C-alpha atoms as one frame of an Amber mdcrd trajectory, in Angstrom:
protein
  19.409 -21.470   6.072  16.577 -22.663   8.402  12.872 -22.720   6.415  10.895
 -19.298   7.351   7.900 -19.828  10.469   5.253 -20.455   8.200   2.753 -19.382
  11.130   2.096 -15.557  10.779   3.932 -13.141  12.931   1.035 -11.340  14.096
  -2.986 -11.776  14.118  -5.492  -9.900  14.844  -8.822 -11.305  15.338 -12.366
  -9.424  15.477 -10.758  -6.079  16.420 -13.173  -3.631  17.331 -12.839   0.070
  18.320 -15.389   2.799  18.625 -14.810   6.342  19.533 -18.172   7.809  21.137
 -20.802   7.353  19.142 -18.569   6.454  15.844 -17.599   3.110  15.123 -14.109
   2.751  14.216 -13.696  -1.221  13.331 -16.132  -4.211  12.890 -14.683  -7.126
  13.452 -11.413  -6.844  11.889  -9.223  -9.936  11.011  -5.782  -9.165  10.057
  -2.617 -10.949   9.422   1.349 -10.179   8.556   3.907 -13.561   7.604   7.435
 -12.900   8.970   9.570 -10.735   5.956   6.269  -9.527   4.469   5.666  -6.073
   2.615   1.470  -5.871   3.057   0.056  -2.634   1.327  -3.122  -1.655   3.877
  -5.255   0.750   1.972  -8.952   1.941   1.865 -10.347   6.085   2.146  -9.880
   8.325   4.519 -12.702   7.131   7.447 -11.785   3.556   6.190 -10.334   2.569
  10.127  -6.506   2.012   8.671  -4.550   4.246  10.899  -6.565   3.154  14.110
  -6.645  -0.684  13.294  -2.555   0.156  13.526  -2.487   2.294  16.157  -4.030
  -0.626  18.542  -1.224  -3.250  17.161   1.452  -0.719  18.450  -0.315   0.386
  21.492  -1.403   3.767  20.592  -4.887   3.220  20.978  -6.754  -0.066  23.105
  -9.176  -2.297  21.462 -12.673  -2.649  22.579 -12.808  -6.068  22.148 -10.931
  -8.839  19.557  -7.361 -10.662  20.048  -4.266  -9.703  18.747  -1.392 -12.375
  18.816   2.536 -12.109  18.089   3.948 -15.536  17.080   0.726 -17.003  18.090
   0.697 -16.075  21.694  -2.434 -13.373  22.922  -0.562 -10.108  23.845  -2.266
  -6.885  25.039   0.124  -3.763  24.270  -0.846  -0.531  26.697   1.620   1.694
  25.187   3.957   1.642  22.166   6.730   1.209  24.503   5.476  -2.788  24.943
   4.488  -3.025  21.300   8.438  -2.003  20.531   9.687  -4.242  23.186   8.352
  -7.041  20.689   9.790  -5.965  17.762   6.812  -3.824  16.250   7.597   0.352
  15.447   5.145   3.019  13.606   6.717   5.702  11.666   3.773   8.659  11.656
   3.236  10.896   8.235   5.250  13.488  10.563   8.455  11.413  11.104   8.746
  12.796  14.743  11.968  14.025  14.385  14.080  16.930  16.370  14.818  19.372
  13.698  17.328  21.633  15.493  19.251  17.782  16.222  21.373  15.990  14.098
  21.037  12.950  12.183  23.199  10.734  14.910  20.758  12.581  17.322  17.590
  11.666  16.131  18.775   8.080  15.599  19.433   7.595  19.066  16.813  10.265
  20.494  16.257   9.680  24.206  18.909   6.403  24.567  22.425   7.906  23.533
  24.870   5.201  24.193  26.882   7.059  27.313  30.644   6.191  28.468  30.200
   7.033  32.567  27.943   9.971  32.796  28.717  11.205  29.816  26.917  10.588
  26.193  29.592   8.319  24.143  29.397  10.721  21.033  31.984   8.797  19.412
  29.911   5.635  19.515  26.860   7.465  18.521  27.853   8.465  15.424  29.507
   5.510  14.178  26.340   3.376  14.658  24.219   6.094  13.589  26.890   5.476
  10.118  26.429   1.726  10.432  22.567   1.694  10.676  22.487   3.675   7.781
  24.988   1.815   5.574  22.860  -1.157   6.717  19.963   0.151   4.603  21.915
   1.129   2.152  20.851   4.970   2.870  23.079   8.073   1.874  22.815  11.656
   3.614  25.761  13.655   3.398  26.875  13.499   7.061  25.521  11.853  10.504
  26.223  15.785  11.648  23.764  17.274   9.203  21.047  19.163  11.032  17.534
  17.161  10.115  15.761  20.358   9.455  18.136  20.564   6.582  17.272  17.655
   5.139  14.715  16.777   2.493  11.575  15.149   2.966  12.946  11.862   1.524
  16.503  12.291   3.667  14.239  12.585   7.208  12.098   9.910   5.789  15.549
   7.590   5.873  16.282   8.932   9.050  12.490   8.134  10.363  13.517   4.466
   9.450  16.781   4.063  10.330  15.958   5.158  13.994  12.797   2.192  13.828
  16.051   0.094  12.907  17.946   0.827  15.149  15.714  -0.710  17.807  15.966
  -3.844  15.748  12.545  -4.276  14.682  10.373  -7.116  13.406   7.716  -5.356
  11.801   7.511  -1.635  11.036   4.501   0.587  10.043   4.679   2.515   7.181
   1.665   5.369   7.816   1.720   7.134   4.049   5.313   6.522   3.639   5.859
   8.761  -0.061   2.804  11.216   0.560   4.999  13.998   0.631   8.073  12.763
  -1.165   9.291  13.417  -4.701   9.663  11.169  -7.727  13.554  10.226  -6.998
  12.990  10.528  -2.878   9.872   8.123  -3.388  12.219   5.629  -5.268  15.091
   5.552  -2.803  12.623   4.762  -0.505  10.576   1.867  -2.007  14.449   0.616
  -2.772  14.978   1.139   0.927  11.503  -0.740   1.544  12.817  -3.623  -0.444
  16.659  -3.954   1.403  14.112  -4.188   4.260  12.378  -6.748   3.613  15.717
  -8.493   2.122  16.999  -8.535   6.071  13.853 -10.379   7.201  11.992  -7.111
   8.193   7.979  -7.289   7.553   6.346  -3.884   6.550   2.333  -2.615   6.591
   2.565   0.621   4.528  -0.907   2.379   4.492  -1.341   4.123   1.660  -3.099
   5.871  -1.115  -0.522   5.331  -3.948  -1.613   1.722  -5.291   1.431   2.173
  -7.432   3.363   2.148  -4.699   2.250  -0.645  -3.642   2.472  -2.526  -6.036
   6.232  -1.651  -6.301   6.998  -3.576  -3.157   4.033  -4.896  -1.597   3.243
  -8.941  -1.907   0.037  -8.447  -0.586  -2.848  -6.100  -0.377  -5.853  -5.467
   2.161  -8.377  -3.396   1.789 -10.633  -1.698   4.839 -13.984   0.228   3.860
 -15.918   1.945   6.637 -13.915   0.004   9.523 -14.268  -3.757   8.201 -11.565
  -6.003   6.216 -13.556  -6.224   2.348 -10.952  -7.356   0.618  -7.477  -9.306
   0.697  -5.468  -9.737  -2.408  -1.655 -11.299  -3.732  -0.402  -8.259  -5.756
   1.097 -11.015  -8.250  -2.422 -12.087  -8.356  -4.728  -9.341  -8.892  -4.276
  -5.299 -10.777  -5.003  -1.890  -9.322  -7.647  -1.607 -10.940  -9.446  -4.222
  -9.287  -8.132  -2.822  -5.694  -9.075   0.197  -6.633 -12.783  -0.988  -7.252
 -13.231  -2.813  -4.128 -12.043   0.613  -2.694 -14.879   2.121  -4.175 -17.359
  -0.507  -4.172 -16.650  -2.159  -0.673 -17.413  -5.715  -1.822 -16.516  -8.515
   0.655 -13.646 -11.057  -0.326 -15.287 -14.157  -2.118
C-alpha cells in the first residue's frame, strides 16, 4: 500500500467573514490530513458552522485562502465544493420524508435506463452503499419519515457517500440521537475513516469526540484558540479553553 500524502488535504488560511456589523471569523487557520476524524468545537457564536459553510461553498469568505491538496480553490456554491470531494450533512439531514430510502440516496440523480428512472439499479446501489458502511435499516423501500433519528442519520451519510466523498462535515452529528443510535453512528464514523474518508464533526459532546476524533480544535468568538491530539490532551482541558479562550502555546 502506497504511504498516505503527508501534505494536508485542505487549508484554510486567515479566513475571515463578517455579517453586517458582526464579525464572524478573525483570521482563521485551519487544517484536515487525508483519513482524519477532527472534532471542531467551541459555543454557540463561536464561528464553527460558518468557518464550514465557506469550505463547502455555502457562504464566501471576505478575505483568507482556502486550498485542497495544496492548490488555492474558491468554491461559489456547494455544488463545486462536492465536485472536489467535500459534502456537509446539516443538523436537519435534508431528507424527503414522504421518499424512500433508495430515494433519498439518489435524490435529484436517479440512475435512468432511456427516459426512464432505472429503479432496479437504484435500489441495489442504494443496498450496496449501505452495506459499504456497514449500516442496517430494514428495507431500501422504507419510507424515511418512518425511520428513527439515528436510521435518517445513516441515510444522511450514505447519500454524502454515495457521491464518493473525500471529506464530509459532520454539523452536530448525535444532537438528537439516542444512546444505541449515537453508537451505531460513531461505529459508522469509524468504518469511515477506515475507507480513507476524513471527517470535521462540530460538536458539543466532547465525549463524542473523543470516541473517534484524533484531533481537536477549538474556535472562541470567531478565532482558532486552541488545537489539540485527543491522545494527547483530556476533556477537561478542551473544555477549559472552551471557557477560557486561551490561545494555543
Amino acid at each position: 500500500m502506497p504511504d498516505a500524502p503527508t501534505e494536508p488535504f485542505i487549508e484554510m488560511r486567515g479566513i475571515r467573514k463578517s455579517f453586517g456589523a458582526i464579525r464572524a471569523l478573525s483570521d482563521v487557520d485551519f487544517s484536515i490530513g487525508h483519513g482524519e476524524i477532527l472534532g471542531l468545537v467551541g459555543d454557540n457564536s463561536a464561528g464553527k458552522s460558518t468557518l464550514m459553510k465557506i469550505l463547502t461553498g455555502a457562504y464566501h469568505r471576505d478575505g483568507g485562502d482556502v486550498l485542497v491538496d495544496g492548490r488555492p480553490t474558491d468554491f461559489r456554491s456547494p455544488h463545486e465544493s462536492r465536485d472536489r470531494g467535500i459534502e456537509m450533512i446539516y443538523q436537519d439531514f435534508a431528507l424527503c420524508g414522504n421518499l424512500d430510502v433508495g430515494q433519498n440516496i439518489f435524490l435529484g440523480r436517479w440512475p435512468r435506463k432511456g427516459l426512464f428512472v432505472d429503479r432496479k439499479k437504484m435500489y441495489a446501489d442504494a443496498e450496496t452503499v449501505l452495506r459499504r458502511l456497514k449500516v442496517d435499516v430494514n428495507s431500501v423501500y422504507q419510507k424515511v419519515e418512518s425511520l428513527s433519528g439515528g436510521r435518517q442519520q445513516s441515510v444522511a451519510i450514505a447519500r454524502a457517500i454515495s457521491f464518493q466523498p473525500r471529506l464530509i462535515v459532520l454539523d452536530e452529528p448525535t444532537a438528537n440521537l439516542s444512546v444505541m443510535a449515537t453508537t451505531q453512528l460513531l461505529e459508522t464514523m469509524a468504518e469511515l475513516k477506515r475507507l480513507g474518508v476524513a471527517q470535521v464533526i462540530i460538536s458539543h459532546r466532547l465525549t463524542d469526540i473523543f470516541e473517534v476524533g484524533d484531533r481537536v480544535m477549538v474556535l472562541k468568538r470567531g478565532q482558532n484558540v486552541g488545537e489539540r491530539r485527543i491522545a494527547e490532551t483530556s476533556e477537561q482541558e478542551v473544555l477549559e479553553i472552551i471557557v477560557s479562550g486561551t490561545p494555543t502555546a
